[in-house]
CSV table of C-alpha atoms in Angstrom, one decimal:
chain,number,residue,atom,x,y,z
R,1,MET,CA,-25.8,-31.3,23.8
R,2,ALA,CA,-23.1,-30.9,21.0
R,3,VAL,CA,-21.0,-27.7,21.3
R,4,PRO,CA,-20.4,-26.3,17.8
R,5,ASP,CA,-17.0,-26.0,16.5
R,6,ASN,CA,-16.6,-22.4,16.2
R,7,ALA,CA,-13.4,-23.0,14.0
R,8,LEU,CA,-15.6,-23.8,11.2
R,9,LEU,CA,-17.4,-20.5,11.0
R,10,PRO,CA,-16.2,-17.8,8.7
R,11,PRO,CA,-14.2,-14.9,10.1
R,12,PRO,CA,-16.0,-11.6,11.7
R,13,PRO,CA,-16.5,-9.2,9.3
R,14,SER,CA,-13.9,-6.0,9.5
R,15,PHE,CA,-15.6,-3.0,10.9
R,16,LYS,CA,-14.6,0.5,10.2
R,17,GLN,CA,-13.3,2.5,13.0
R,18,ASP,CA,-13.6,6.2,13.5
R,19,THR,CA,-9.9,6.6,15.1
R,20,SER,CA,-6.9,4.3,15.3
R,21,PRO,CA,-5.9,2.9,18.8
R,22,THR,CA,-2.4,4.1,18.4
R,23,ALA,CA,-1.3,7.6,16.8
R,24,ASN,CA,-3.5,9.5,14.8
R,25,ALA,CA,-2.6,12.3,12.4
R,26,GLY,CA,-3.7,15.8,13.3
R,27,TYR,CA,-6.8,17.0,11.9
R,28,GLU,CA,-5.0,20.0,10.3
R,29,ASP,CA,-2.6,17.8,8.3
R,30,ALA,CA,-5.7,15.5,7.2
R,31,THR,CA,-7.4,18.8,6.0
R,32,ARG,CA,-4.5,19.9,4.1
R,33,GLY,CA,-4.1,16.6,2.3
R,34,HIS,CA,-7.5,16.6,1.3
R,35,THR,CA,-7.4,20.1,-0.2
R,36,TRP,CA,-4.2,19.1,-1.9
R,37,ILE,CA,-6.2,15.9,-3.3
R,38,ARG,CA,-8.7,18.5,-4.5
R,39,ASN,CA,-6.5,20.6,-6.3
R,40,ASN,CA,-4.1,17.9,-7.8
R,41,ARG,CA,-6.2,15.5,-10.2
R,42,LEU,CA,-5.0,11.8,-10.8
R,43,TRP,CA,-2.5,11.6,-13.6
R,44,GLN,CA,-3.4,9.8,-17.0
R,45,PRO,CA,-1.4,6.6,-17.5
R,46,ARG,CA,1.7,6.9,-19.3
R,47,GLN,CA,3.1,4.9,-22.3
R,48,HIS,CA,6.2,4.0,-21.0
R,49,ASP,CA,9.4,3.4,-22.8
R,50,GLN,CA,11.0,-0.1,-23.4
R,51,GLN,CA,13.7,0.6,-20.8
R,52,THR,CA,11.3,1.3,-17.9
R,53,LEU,CA,9.2,-1.9,-18.6
R,54,THR,CA,12.1,-3.8,-18.6
R,55,ARG,CA,12.9,-2.2,-15.2
R,56,ILE,CA,9.5,-3.1,-14.0
R,57,SER,CA,9.5,-6.7,-14.8
R,58,TYR,CA,12.9,-7.4,-13.2
R,59,GLY,CA,11.8,-5.6,-10.1
R,60,ASP,CA,14.6,-3.1,-10.7
R,61,VAL,CA,12.5,-0.6,-8.6
R,62,ARG,CA,13.6,2.0,-5.9
R,63,LEU,CA,11.8,4.0,-3.3
R,64,THR,CA,12.5,7.8,-3.3
R,65,THR,CA,12.6,10.8,-0.8
R,66,PRO,CA,9.9,13.2,-0.9
R,67,PRO,CA,11.6,16.9,-1.6
R,68,ASN,CA,12.7,18.8,1.6
R,69,THR,CA,12.4,15.6,3.9
R,70,LYS,CA,14.4,15.6,7.2
R,71,ASN,CA,15.6,12.8,9.6
R,72,VAL,CA,15.5,10.3,6.7
R,73,SER,CA,18.5,8.1,5.5
R,74,LEU,CA,18.1,6.2,2.4
R,75,GLU,CA,20.4,4.0,0.4
R,76,SER,CA,20.0,1.6,-2.5
R,77,ARG,CA,22.5,-1.3,-2.0
R,78,ARG,CA,21.5,-3.3,-4.9
R,79,PRO,CA,18.9,-3.1,-7.6
R,80,GLY,CA,15.4,-3.9,-6.5
R,81,GLN,CA,16.2,-3.0,-2.8
R,82,THR,CA,16.0,0.4,-0.8
R,83,HIS,CA,17.0,0.7,2.8
R,84,ILE,CA,15.5,3.4,4.8
R,85,ARG,CA,16.3,4.7,8.2
R,86,THR,CA,14.3,7.6,10.1
R,87,THR,CA,14.8,9.4,13.3
R,88,SER,CA,12.3,9.8,16.1
R,89,LYS,CA,11.6,13.4,14.8
R,90,CYS,CA,10.3,12.1,11.4
R,91,THR,CA,6.7,13.2,10.8
R,92,ASP,CA,4.4,11.3,8.6
R,93,THR,CA,6.2,10.8,5.3
R,94,ILE,CA,5.6,8.4,2.4
R,95,PHE,CA,8.4,6.7,0.3
R,96,LEU,CA,7.0,6.2,-3.4
R,97,SER,CA,8.7,4.0,-6.2
R,98,ASP,CA,10.7,5.9,-8.7
R,99,ILE,CA,8.8,4.0,-11.5
R,100,PRO,CA,5.5,2.4,-11.5
R,101,VAL,CA,5.1,-1.0,-10.4
R,102,TYR,CA,1.9,-1.5,-12.4
R,103,ALA,CA,1.9,0.3,-15.9
R,104,ALA,CA,-1.7,0.5,-17.0
R,105,LEU,CA,-1.3,0.8,-20.7
R,106,SER,CA,0.9,-2.6,-20.6
R,107,ASP,CA,-0.6,-4.5,-17.7
R,108,ASN,CA,-4.4,-3.8,-17.8
R,109,PRO,CA,-6.4,-7.3,-18.2
R,110,LEU,CA,-8.8,-5.6,-20.4
R,111,MET,CA,-5.9,-4.9,-22.7
R,112,THR,CA,-3.8,-8.0,-22.3
R,113,GLU,CA,-6.4,-10.5,-21.8
R,114,ARG,CA,-4.6,-12.1,-19.0
R,115,ALA,CA,-4.0,-11.5,-15.1
R,116,LYS,CA,-1.5,-9.1,-13.6
R,117,THR,CA,-0.1,-9.4,-9.9
R,118,VAL,CA,1.9,-6.8,-8.5
R,119,TYR,CA,3.7,-7.4,-5.3
R,120,PHE,CA,6.6,-6.2,-3.2
R,121,GLU,CA,8.2,-6.9,0.6
R,122,ILE,CA,9.6,-5.0,3.3
R,123,GLN,CA,11.7,-6.5,6.1
R,124,VAL,CA,10.8,-4.4,9.7
R,125,LEU,CA,14.2,-3.9,11.1
R,126,ALA,CA,13.2,-1.4,13.9
R,127,MET,CA,10.0,0.3,14.7
R,128,GLY,CA,10.1,2.8,17.6
R,129,SER,CA,10.4,1.0,20.8
R,130,ASN,CA,9.8,-2.1,19.1
R,131,THR,CA,6.8,-2.8,21.3
R,132,PRO,CA,3.9,-3.7,18.9
R,133,GLY,CA,1.1,-1.3,19.3
R,134,SER,CA,3.2,1.3,21.1
R,135,GLY,CA,2.3,4.2,18.8
R,136,ASP,CA,5.5,5.9,19.1
R,137,ALA,CA,6.4,4.9,15.5
R,138,GLY,CA,4.7,3.3,12.4
R,139,ILE,CA,5.3,1.6,9.0
R,140,ALA,CA,2.5,1.3,6.3
R,141,ILE,CA,2.8,-0.5,2.9
R,142,GLY,CA,0.5,0.1,0.1
R,143,PHE,CA,0.0,1.4,-3.3
R,144,VAL,CA,-0.9,4.8,-4.8
R,145,ALA,CA,-1.9,6.2,-8.2
R,146,PRO,CA,0.1,9.4,-8.5
R,147,PRO,CA,0.2,12.3,-7.5
R,148,TYR,CA,0.2,12.0,-3.8
R,149,PRO,CA,0.9,14.1,-0.6
R,150,SER,CA,4.2,13.6,0.6
R,151,TRP,CA,3.2,13.9,4.2
R,152,ARG,CA,0.3,11.4,4.5
R,153,LEU,CA,0.3,7.6,4.6
R,154,PRO,CA,-0.9,5.1,2.1
R,155,GLY,CA,-4.4,4.6,2.3
R,156,TRP,CA,-5.7,7.9,3.7
R,157,HIS,CA,-6.6,9.5,0.5
R,158,ARG,CA,-7.8,8.8,-3.0
R,159,ALA,CA,-6.3,6.2,-5.2
R,160,SER,CA,-4.6,4.8,-2.3
R,161,LEU,CA,-4.8,1.7,0.1
R,162,GLY,CA,-2.5,0.7,2.9
R,163,VAL,CA,-2.1,-1.9,5.7
R,164,HIS,CA,-0.6,-0.1,8.7
R,165,GLY,CA,1.7,-1.7,10.9
R,166,ASP,CA,1.3,0.3,14.0
R,167,ASP,CA,-2.4,-0.4,14.3
R,168,GLY,CA,-2.6,-3.6,12.3
R,169,ARG,CA,-5.6,-2.1,10.2
R,170,ARG,CA,-6.0,-1.8,6.4
R,171,TYR,CA,-7.1,1.6,5.1
R,172,VAL,CA,-8.7,2.6,1.4
R,173,ASP,CA,-9.3,6.4,0.7
R,174,ASP,CA,-9.8,6.4,4.7
R,175,SER,CA,-8.5,9.3,6.7
R,176,TYR,CA,-10.2,8.1,9.7
R,177,GLY,CA,-9.6,4.9,11.7
R,178,GLY,CA,-9.4,2.3,9.0
R,179,LYS,CA,-10.7,-1.4,9.2
R,180,ASP,CA,-9.6,-4.1,11.8
R,181,PHE,CA,-7.4,-6.5,9.6
R,182,THR,CA,-4.2,-8.0,11.1
R,183,HIS,CA,-1.8,-7.4,14.3
R,184,ALA,CA,0.9,-5.1,14.4
R,185,PHE,CA,4.4,-5.4,12.5
R,186,ARG,CA,7.1,-6.8,14.6
R,187,ARG,CA,11.0,-6.3,14.4
R,188,GLY,CA,12.0,-8.9,12.1
R,189,ASP,CA,8.8,-9.3,10.4
R,190,VAL,CA,8.9,-9.5,6.3
R,191,VAL,CA,5.4,-8.1,5.4
R,192,GLY,CA,4.1,-7.8,1.8
R,193,ILE,CA,1.4,-6.6,-0.3
R,194,GLY,CA,0.0,-7.2,-3.4
R,195,MET,CA,-2.8,-6.5,-6.1
R,196,HIS,CA,-4.1,-9.5,-8.3
R,197,TYR,CA,-5.9,-8.3,-11.2
R,198,GLN,CA,-8.1,-10.5,-13.5
R,199,ILE,CA,-10.2,-10.3,-16.6
R,200,PRO,CA,-13.8,-9.4,-15.8
R,201,LEU,CA,-16.6,-12.2,-15.7
R,202,GLN,CA,-18.9,-9.8,-17.5
R,203,ALA,CA,-18.0,-7.6,-20.8
R,204,GLY,CA,-17.9,-3.9,-20.0
R,205,ASP,CA,-17.0,-4.7,-16.3
R,206,LYS,CA,-13.6,-3.5,-14.7
R,207,PRO,CA,-11.0,-6.1,-13.8
R,208,ARG,CA,-11.5,-7.9,-10.9
R,209,CYS,CA,-9.0,-7.5,-8.3
R,210,GLU,CA,-7.8,-9.0,-5.0
R,211,VAL,CA,-5.6,-7.4,-2.4
R,212,PHE,CA,-3.6,-9.6,-0.3
R,213,TYR,CA,-1.1,-9.1,2.4
R,214,THR,CA,1.7,-11.8,3.6
R,215,ARG,CA,3.8,-12.1,6.8
R,216,ASN,CA,7.0,-14.0,6.9
R,217,GLY,CA,6.2,-15.9,3.7
R,218,LYS,CA,3.0,-16.8,4.3
R,219,ARG,CA,-0.4,-15.2,3.2
R,220,GLU,CA,-2.1,-13.6,6.0
R,221,GLY,CA,-5.4,-12.1,4.6
R,222,GLY,CA,-6.8,-10.1,1.8
R,223,TRP,CA,-10.2,-8.4,0.5
R,224,ASP,CA,-11.9,-7.8,-3.0
R,225,LEU,CA,-11.1,-4.4,-3.9
R,226,HIS,CA,-14.8,-3.9,-5.0
R,227,GLU,CA,-16.3,-4.9,-1.8
R,228,GLU,CA,-19.6,-3.6,-0.7
R,229,ARG,CA,-19.3,-0.3,1.2
R,230,ASP,CA,-21.8,2.2,2.6
R,231,ARG,CA,-23.0,4.4,-0.1
R,232,ASP,CA,-23.2,7.2,2.5
R,233,GLN,CA,-19.6,7.1,3.1
R,234,GLU,CA,-17.3,9.8,1.8
R,235,GLU,CA,-14.5,7.4,2.3
R,236,GLY,CA,-13.6,4.0,0.7
R,237,ASP,CA,-13.6,5.3,-3.2
R,238,VAL,CA,-11.3,2.9,-5.1
R,239,THR,CA,-11.0,5.1,-8.3
R,240,GLY,CA,-7.5,4.9,-9.5
R,241,LEU,CA,-7.0,1.5,-8.0
R,242,GLU,CA,-9.2,-0.3,-10.5
R,243,GLY,CA,-6.4,-1.2,-13.3
R,244,GLU,CA,-6.9,2.1,-15.3
R,245,ASN,CA,-4.0,4.3,-13.9
R,246,ASP,CA,-0.3,3.5,-13.0
R,247,LEU,CA,0.5,2.5,-9.6
R,248,LEU,CA,3.4,3.2,-7.4
R,249,ALA,CA,4.7,1.2,-4.6
R,250,ALA,CA,4.3,3.2,-1.3
R,251,VAL,CA,5.8,2.9,2.1
R,252,GLY,CA,4.8,5.4,4.7
R,253,CYS,CA,6.2,6.0,8.2
R,254,PHE,CA,6.6,8.1,11.2
R,255,GLY,CA,8.9,8.3,14.2
R,256,GLY,CA,12.2,6.3,14.2
R,257,VAL,CA,12.1,3.3,12.0
R,258,GLU,CA,14.2,1.2,9.9
R,259,PHE,CA,13.4,-1.2,6.9
R,260,GLU,CA,14.4,-2.7,3.8
R,261,ALA,CA,12.0,-2.6,0.7
R,262,ARG,CA,12.5,-5.5,-1.9
R,263,PHE,CA,11.0,-5.5,-5.5
R,264,ARG,CA,12.8,-8.3,-6.8
R,265,LYS,CA,10.9,-11.5,-6.9
R,266,GLU,CA,14.2,-13.6,-6.1
R,267,GLU,CA,14.2,-11.8,-2.8
R,268,TRP,CA,10.7,-12.2,-1.6
R,269,LYS,CA,9.9,-14.7,1.0
R,270,PHE,CA,6.5,-15.3,-0.5
R,271,ARG,CA,5.8,-16.4,-3.8
R,272,PRO,CA,2.8,-14.8,-5.4
């Protein structure tokens, strides 16, 4: 009897998890985040001036530090690059781009009738003990539609998504355990995340959107933003990510980490 070649089978589906196998944020912080979200509505997309649109097109984007943040050192050494180092005392913190990487009124395929890709990379220089999965530190990359709570990582709340390097899971409006996706980030890795918007197949629909993830110049995975989810689930809502709102690049972290974010395509390892 012939043995089937399992390599020809499709990959197993990603399953939602209740908790992360590494570090989990406290219940109090999560509750405070949900309250903040309820009290702060999504911003409407802005009509950006030509200077801002030029900066976006050239990747002249920088990460910013939230107000009153401690245990963080941030430096922009050249256009389109930000170097960040944190200490082991750094609690959950999110660094957002100073301008959108996706400007809805200029980039939405429903208006432009052409596809749009947004993407950026970071190089992991250090992450805690540098032992993958140890849970003593972590970095997450993603996108958010503002505003967003400064003490929560991308993917944990409304209008946000992220791939987390401590547990290798992906999160979309999910304050629990995310979905199995990739393996933990390692020191020296160059990881990237992007969103590819396309014209809808049917009139009246929202733009199609594929989220993709790369590591060291190669595409490592992705998912359809509008993939089916359980109707009974409170999390997983993609409102704010469907092309109708401005999007900011987001890098979250906790513990002692060091990384460099790169927004200029000339410096990317992957070519979207």
